[in-house]
Structure formats: C-alpha cells, structure tokens
Short mmCIF file of N, CA, C and O in Angstrom, two decimals:
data_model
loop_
_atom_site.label_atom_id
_atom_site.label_comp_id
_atom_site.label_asym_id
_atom_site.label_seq_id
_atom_site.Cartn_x
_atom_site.Cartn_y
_atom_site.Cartn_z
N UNK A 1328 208.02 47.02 57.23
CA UNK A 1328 208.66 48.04 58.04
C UNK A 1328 207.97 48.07 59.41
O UNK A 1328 206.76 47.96 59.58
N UNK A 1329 208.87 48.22 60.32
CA UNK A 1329 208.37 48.32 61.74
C UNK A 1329 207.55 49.23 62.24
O UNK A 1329 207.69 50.19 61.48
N UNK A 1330 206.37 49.66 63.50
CA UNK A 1330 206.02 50.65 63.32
C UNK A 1330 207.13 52.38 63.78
O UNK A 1330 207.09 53.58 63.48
N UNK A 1331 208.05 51.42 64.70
CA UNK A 1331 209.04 52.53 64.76
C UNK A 1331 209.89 52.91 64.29
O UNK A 1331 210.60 53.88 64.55
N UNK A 1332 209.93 51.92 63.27
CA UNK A 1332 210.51 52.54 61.74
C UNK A 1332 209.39 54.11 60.62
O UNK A 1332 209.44 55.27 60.22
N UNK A 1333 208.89 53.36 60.66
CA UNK A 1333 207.97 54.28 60.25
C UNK A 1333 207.22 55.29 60.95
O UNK A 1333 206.58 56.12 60.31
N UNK A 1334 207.25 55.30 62.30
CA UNK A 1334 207.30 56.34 62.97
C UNK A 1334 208.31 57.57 63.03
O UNK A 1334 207.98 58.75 63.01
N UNK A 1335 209.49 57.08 63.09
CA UNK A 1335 211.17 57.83 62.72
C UNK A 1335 210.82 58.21 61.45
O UNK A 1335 211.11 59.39 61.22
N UNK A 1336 210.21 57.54 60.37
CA UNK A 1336 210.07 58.41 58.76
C UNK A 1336 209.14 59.57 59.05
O UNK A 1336 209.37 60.66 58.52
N UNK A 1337 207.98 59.38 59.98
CA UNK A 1337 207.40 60.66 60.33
C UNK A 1337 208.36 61.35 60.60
O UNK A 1337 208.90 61.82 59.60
N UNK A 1338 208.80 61.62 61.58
CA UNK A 1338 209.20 62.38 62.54
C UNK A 1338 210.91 63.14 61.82
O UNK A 1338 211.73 63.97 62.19
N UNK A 1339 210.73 62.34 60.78
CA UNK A 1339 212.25 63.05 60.16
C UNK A 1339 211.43 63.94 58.80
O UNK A 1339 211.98 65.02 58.58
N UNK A 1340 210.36 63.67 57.97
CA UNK A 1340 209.67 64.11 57.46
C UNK A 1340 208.57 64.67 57.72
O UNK A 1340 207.98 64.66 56.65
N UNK A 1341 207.64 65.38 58.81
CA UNK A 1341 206.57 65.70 59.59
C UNK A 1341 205.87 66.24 58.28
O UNK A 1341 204.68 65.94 58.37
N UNK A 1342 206.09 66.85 57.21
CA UNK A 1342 205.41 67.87 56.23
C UNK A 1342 204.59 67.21 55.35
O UNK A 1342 203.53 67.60 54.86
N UNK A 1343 205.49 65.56 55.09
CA UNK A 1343 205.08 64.88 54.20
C UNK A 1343 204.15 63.53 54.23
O UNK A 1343 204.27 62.65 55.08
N UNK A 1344 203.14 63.51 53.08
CA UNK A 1344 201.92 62.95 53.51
C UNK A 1344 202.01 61.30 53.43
O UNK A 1344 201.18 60.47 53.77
N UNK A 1345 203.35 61.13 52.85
CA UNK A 1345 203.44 59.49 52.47
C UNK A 1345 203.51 59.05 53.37
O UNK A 1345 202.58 58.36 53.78
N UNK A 1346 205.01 59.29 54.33
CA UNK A 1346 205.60 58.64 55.44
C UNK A 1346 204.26 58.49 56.46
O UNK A 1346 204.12 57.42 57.04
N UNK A 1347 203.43 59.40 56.63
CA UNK A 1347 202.52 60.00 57.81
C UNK A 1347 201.10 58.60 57.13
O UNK A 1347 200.58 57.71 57.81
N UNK A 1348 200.90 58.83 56.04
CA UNK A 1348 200.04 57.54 55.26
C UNK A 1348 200.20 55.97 55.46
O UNK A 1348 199.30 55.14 55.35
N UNK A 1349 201.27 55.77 55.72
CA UNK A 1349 202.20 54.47 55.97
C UNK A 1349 202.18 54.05 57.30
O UNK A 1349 201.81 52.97 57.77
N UNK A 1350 202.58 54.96 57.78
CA UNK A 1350 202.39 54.98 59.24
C UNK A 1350 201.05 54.72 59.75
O UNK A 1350 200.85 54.23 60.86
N UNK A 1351 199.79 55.16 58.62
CA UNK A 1351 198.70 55.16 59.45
C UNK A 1351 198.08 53.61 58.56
O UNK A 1351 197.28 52.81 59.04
N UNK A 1352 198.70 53.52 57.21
CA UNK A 1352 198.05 51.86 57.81
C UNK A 1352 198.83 50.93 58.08
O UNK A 1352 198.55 49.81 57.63
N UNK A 1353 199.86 51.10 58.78
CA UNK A 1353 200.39 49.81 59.64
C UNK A 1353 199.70 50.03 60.99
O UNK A 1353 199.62 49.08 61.76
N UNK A 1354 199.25 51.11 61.30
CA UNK A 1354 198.51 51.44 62.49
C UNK A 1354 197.43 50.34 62.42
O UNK A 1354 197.32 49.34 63.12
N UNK A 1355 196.34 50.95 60.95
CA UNK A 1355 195.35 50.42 61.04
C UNK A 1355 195.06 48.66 60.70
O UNK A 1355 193.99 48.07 60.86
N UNK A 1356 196.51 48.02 60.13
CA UNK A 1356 196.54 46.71 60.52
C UNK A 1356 196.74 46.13 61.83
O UNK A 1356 196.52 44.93 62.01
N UNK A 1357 197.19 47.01 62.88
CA UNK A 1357 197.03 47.03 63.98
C UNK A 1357 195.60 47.21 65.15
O UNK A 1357 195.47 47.18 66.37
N UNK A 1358 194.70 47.39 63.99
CA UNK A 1358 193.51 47.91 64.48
C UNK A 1358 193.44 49.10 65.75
O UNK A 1358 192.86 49.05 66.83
N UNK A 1359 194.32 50.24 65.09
CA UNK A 1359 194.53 51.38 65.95
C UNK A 1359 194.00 52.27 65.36
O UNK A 1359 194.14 52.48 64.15
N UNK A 1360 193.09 53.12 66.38
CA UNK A 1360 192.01 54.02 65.75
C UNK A 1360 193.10 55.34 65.15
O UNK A 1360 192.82 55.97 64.13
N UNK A 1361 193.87 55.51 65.65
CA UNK A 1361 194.32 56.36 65.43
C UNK A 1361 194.72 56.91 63.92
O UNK A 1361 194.98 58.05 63.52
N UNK A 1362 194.64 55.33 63.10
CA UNK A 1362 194.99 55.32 62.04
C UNK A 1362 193.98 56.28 61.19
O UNK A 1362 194.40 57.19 60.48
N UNK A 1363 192.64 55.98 61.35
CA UNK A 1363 191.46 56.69 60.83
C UNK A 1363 191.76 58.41 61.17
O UNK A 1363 191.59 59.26 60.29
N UNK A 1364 192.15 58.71 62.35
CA UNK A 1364 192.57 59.96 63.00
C UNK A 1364 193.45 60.76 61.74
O UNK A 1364 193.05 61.63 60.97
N UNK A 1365 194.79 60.12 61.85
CA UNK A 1365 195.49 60.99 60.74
C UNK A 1365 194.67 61.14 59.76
O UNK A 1365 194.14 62.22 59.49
N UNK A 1366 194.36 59.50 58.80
CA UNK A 1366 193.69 59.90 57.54
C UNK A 1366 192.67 61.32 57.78
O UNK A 1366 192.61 62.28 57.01
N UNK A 1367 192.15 61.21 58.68
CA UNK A 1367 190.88 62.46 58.15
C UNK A 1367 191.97 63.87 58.34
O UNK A 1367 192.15 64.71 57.46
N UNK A 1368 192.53 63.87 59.49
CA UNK A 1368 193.50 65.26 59.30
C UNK A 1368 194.08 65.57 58.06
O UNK A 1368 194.04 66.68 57.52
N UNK A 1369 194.72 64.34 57.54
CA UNK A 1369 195.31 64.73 56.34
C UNK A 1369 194.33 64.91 55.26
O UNK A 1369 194.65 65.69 54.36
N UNK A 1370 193.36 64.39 55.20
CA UNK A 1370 192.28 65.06 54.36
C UNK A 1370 192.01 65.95 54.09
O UNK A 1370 192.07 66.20 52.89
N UNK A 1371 191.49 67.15 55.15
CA UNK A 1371 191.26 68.26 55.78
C UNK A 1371 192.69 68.63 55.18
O UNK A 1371 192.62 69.41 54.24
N UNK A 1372 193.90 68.26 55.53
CA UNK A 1372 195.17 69.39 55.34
C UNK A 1372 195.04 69.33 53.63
O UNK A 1372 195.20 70.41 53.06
N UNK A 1373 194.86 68.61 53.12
CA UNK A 1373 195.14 68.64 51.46
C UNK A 1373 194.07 69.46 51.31
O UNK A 1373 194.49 70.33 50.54
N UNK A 1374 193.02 69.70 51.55
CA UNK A 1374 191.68 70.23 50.78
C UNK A 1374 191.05 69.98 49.94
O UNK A 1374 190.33 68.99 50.02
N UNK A 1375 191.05 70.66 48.93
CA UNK A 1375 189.91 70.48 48.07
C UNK A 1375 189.02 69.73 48.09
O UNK A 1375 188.93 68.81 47.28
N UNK A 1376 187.97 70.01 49.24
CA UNK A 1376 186.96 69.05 48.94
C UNK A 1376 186.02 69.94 48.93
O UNK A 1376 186.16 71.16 48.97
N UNK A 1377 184.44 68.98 48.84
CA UNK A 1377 183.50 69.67 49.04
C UNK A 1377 182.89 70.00 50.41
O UNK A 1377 183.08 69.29 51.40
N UNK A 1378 182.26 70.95 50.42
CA UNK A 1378 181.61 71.56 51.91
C UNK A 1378 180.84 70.46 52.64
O UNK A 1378 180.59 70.57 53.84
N UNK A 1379 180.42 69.26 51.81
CA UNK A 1379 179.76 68.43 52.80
C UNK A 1379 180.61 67.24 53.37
O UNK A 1379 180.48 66.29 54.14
N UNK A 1380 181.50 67.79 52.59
CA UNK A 1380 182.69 66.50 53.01
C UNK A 1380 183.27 66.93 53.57
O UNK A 1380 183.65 66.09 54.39
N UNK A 1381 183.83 68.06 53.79
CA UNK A 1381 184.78 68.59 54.65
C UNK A 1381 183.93 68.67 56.23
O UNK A 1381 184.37 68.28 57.31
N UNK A 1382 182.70 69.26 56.00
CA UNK A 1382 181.75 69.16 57.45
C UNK A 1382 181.66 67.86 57.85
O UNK A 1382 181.40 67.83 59.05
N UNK A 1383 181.76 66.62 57.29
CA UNK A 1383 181.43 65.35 57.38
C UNK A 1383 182.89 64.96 58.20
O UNK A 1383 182.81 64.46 59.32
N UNK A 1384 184.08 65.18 57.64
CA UNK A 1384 185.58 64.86 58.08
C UNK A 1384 185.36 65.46 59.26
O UNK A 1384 185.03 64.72 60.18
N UNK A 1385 185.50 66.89 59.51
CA UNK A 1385 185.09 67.51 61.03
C UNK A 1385 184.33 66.71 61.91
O UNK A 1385 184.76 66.33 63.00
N UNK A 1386 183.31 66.45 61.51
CA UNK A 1386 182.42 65.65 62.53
C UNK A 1386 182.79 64.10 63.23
O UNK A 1386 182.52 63.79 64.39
N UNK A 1387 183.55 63.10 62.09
CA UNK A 1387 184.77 62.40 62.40
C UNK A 1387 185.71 62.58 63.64
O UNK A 1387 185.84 62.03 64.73
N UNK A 1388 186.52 63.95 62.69
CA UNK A 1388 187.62 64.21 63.47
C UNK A 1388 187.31 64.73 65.17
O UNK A 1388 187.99 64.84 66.19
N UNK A 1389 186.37 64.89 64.90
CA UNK A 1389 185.44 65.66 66.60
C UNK A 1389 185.48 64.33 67.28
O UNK A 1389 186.24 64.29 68.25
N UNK A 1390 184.78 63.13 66.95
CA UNK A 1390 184.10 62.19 67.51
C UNK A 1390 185.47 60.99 67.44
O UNK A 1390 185.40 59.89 68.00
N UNK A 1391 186.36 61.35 66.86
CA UNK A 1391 187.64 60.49 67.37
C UNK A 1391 188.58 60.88 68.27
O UNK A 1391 189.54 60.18 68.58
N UNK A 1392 188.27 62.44 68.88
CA UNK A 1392 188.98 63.23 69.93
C UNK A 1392 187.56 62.25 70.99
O UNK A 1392 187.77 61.44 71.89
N UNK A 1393 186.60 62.59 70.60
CA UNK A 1393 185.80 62.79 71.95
C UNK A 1393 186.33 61.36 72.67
O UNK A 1393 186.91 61.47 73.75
N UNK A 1394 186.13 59.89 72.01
CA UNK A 1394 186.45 58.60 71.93
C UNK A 1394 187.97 58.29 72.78
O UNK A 1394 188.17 57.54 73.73
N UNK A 1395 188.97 59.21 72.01
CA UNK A 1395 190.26 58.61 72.21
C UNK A 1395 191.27 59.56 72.72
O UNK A 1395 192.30 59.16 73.27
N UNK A 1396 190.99 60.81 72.55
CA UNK A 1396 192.26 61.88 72.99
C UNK A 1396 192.56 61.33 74.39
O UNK A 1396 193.76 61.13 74.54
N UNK A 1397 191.81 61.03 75.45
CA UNK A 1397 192.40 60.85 76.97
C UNK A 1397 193.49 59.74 76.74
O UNK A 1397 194.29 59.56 77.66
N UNK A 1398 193.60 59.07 75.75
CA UNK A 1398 193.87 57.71 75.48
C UNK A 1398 195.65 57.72 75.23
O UNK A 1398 196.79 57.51 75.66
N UNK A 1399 194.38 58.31 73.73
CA UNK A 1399 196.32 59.25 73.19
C UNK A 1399 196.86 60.10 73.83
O UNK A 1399 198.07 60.01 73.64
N UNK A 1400 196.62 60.89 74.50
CA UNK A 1400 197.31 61.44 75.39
C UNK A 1400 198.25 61.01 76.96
O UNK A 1400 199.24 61.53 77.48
N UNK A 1401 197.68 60.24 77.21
CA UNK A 1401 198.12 59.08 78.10
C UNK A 1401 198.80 60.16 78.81
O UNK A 1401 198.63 61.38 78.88
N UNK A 1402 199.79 59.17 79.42
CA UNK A 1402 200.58 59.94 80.22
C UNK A 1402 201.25 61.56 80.84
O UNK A 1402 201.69 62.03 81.89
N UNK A 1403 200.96 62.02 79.34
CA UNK A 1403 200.90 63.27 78.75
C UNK A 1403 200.06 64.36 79.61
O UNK A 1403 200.24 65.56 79.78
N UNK A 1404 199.01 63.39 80.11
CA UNK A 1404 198.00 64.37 80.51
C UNK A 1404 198.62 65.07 81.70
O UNK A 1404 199.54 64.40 82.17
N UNK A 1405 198.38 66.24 82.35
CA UNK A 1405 198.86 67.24 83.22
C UNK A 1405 200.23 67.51 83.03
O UNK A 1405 200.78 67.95 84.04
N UNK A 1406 201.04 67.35 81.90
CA UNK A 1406 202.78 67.56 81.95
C UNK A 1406 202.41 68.28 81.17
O UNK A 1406 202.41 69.37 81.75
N UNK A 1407 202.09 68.41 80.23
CA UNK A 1407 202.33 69.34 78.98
C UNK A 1407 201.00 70.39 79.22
O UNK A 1407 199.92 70.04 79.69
N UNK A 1408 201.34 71.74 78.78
CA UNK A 1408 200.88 73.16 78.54
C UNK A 1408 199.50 73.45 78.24
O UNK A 1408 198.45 73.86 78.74
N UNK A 1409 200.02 73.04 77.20
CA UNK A 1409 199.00 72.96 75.67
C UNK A 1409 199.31 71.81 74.44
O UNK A 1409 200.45 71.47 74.12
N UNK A 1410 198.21 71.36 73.89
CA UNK A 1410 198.26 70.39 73.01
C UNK A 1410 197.90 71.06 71.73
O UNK A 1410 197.70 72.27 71.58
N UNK A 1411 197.84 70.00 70.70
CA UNK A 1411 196.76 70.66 69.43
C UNK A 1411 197.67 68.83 68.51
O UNK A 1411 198.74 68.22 68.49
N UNK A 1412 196.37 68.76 68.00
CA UNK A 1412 196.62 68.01 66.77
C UNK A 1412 196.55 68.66 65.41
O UNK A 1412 195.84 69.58 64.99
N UNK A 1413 197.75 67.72 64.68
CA UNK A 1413 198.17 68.24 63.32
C UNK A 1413 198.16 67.12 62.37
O UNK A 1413 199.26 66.59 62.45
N UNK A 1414 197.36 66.45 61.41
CA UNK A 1414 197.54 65.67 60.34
C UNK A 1414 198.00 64.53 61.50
O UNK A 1414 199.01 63.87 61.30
N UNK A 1415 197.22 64.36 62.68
CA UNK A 1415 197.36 62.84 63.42
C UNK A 1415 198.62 63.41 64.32
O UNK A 1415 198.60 63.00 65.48
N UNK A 1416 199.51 64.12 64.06
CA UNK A 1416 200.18 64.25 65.17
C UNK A 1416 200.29 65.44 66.33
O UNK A 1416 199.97 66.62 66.22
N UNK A 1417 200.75 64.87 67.25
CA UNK A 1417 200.35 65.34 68.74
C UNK A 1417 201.71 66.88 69.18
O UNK A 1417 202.84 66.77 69.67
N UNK A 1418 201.09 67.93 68.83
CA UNK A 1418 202.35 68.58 69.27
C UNK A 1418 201.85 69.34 70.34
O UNK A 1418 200.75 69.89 70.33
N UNK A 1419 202.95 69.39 71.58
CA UNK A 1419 203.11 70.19 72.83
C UNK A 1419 203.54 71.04 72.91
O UNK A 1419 204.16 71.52 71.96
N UNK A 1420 203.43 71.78 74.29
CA UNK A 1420 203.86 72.78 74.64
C UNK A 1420 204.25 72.80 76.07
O UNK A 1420 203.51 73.44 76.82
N UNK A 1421 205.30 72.20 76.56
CA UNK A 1421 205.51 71.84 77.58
C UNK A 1421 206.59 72.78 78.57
O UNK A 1421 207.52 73.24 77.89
N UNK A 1422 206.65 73.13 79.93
CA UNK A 1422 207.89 74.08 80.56
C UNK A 1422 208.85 73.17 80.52
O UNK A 1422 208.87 71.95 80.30
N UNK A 1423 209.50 73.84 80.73
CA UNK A 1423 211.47 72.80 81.39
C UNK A 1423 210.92 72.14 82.49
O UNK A 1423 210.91 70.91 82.49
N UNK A 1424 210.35 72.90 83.62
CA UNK A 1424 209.82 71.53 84.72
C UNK A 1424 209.35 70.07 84.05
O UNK A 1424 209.73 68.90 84.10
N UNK A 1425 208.15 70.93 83.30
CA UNK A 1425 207.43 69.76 82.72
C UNK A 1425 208.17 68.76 81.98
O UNK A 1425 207.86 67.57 82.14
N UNK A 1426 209.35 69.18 80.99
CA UNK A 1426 209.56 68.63 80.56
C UNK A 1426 210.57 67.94 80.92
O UNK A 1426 211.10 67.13 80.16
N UNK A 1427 211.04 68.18 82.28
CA UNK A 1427 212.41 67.49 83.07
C UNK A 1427 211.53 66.31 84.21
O UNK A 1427 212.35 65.49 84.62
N UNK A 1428 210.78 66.18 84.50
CA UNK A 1428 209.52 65.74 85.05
C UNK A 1428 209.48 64.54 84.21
O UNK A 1428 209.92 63.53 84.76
N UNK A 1429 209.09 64.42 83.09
CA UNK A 1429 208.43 63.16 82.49
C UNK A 1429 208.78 63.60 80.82
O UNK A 1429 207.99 63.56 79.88
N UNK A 1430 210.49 64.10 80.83
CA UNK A 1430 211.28 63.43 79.18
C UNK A 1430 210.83 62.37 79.05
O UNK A 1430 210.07 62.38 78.08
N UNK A 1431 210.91 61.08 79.69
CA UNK A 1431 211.22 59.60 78.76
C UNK A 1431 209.17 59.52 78.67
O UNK A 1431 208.99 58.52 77.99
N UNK A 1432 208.28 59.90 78.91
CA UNK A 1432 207.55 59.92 78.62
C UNK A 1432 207.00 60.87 77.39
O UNK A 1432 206.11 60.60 76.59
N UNK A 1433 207.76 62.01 77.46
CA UNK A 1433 207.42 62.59 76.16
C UNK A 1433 208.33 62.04 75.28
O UNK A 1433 207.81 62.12 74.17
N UNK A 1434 209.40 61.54 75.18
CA UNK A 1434 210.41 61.42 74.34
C UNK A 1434 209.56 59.70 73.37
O UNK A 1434 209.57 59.47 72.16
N UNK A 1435 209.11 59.06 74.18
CA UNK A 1435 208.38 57.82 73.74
C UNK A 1435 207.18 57.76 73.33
O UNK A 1435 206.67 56.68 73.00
N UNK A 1436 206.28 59.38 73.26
CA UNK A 1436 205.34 59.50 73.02
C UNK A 1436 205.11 59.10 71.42
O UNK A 1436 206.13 59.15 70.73
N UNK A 1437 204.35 58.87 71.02
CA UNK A 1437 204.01 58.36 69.28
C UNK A 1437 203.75 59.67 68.81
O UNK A 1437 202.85 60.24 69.44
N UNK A 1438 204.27 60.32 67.88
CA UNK A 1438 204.57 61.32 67.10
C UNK A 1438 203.81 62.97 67.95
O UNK A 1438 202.78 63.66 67.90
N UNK A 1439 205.17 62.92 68.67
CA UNK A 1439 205.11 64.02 69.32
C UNK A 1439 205.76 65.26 68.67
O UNK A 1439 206.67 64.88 67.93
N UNK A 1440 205.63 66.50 68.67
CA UNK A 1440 206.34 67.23 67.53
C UNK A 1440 205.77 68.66 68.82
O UNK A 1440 204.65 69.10 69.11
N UNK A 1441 207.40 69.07 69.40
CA UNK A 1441 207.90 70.22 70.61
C UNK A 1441 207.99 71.46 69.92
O UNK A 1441 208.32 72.48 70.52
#
C-alpha cells in the first residue's frame, strides 16, 4: 500500500490505532522519524502502562518535538494559530486568511486534522 494510501486510511479513520500503525511503519521503512513519533503517542493514548514507562515515552516524545517539529511543521509554520499533536497527528487551528493564504499547503500537509 502506498503511503498516500495509507495516509487517506488515517484520515478517514483518525480514532483508530491500526490504520495510524501502518502508516507509521511504512513511514519507518522509509526511515522517517516520524514513524517512532506516532508509535510513542499512541502508546501514551492506549495507557496502561507503568509510571516509568510512561515518564520514559514523555521524555521520547519531548526529544522528537525538540529534533523535528520545525521540520514537520514545514511550511505550516506562521499560517496556522495553534498546533498540538495527537497520536502523531498534526491538528490546527488556522483563520480563513490563514487558511485562504496557503490551502494547498495545508491541504497536502501529512495528517493534518482542522
């Protein structure tokens, strides 16, 4: 499966952890960090773990923002509001300027969720 095949399975399923799993290792046969990114979010979103593991995932998930968010964010940067990551994906908060400004840039963004 393509990755924008499996990107579209995100993005039609956002809740669910398979499509979002799939997605992240065709990423990571791609050697895209990002792939490691979801996995730990979705870690963290399932729970049950233990307190040193969950502090351990945090510390991850910190040090793959510090590394790569300018990255992933690309173009993104100064159009949109507010950000926040969710289980690897990138959701905005963007005005009508903003978002009349640079659509085909958000619209092509890798799992953007408005």
């Amino acid at each position: 499966m393509l990755l924008d095949d499996l990107l579209r399975a995100v993005r039609d399923a956002p809740n669910e952890f398979g499509p979002l799993l799939a997605y992240a290792d065709a990423l990571a046969a791609a050697g895209d960090p990002l792939a490691e990114f979801i996995r730990v979010q979705c870690a963290l979103a399932r729970g049950g773990l233990a307190a040193d593991e969950r502090v351990a995932l945090h510390g991850r998930e910190h040090a793959l923002l510090v590394a790569h968010e300018e990255t992933w964010l690309g173009p993104l940067r100064g159009v949109v509001d507010h950000h926040v990551w969710w289980r690897g994906l990138l959701g905005v908060d963007v005005s009508v300027a903003g978002f009349l400004r640079a659509h085909a840039d958000l619209v092509a963004a890798r799992c953007v969720r408005f």
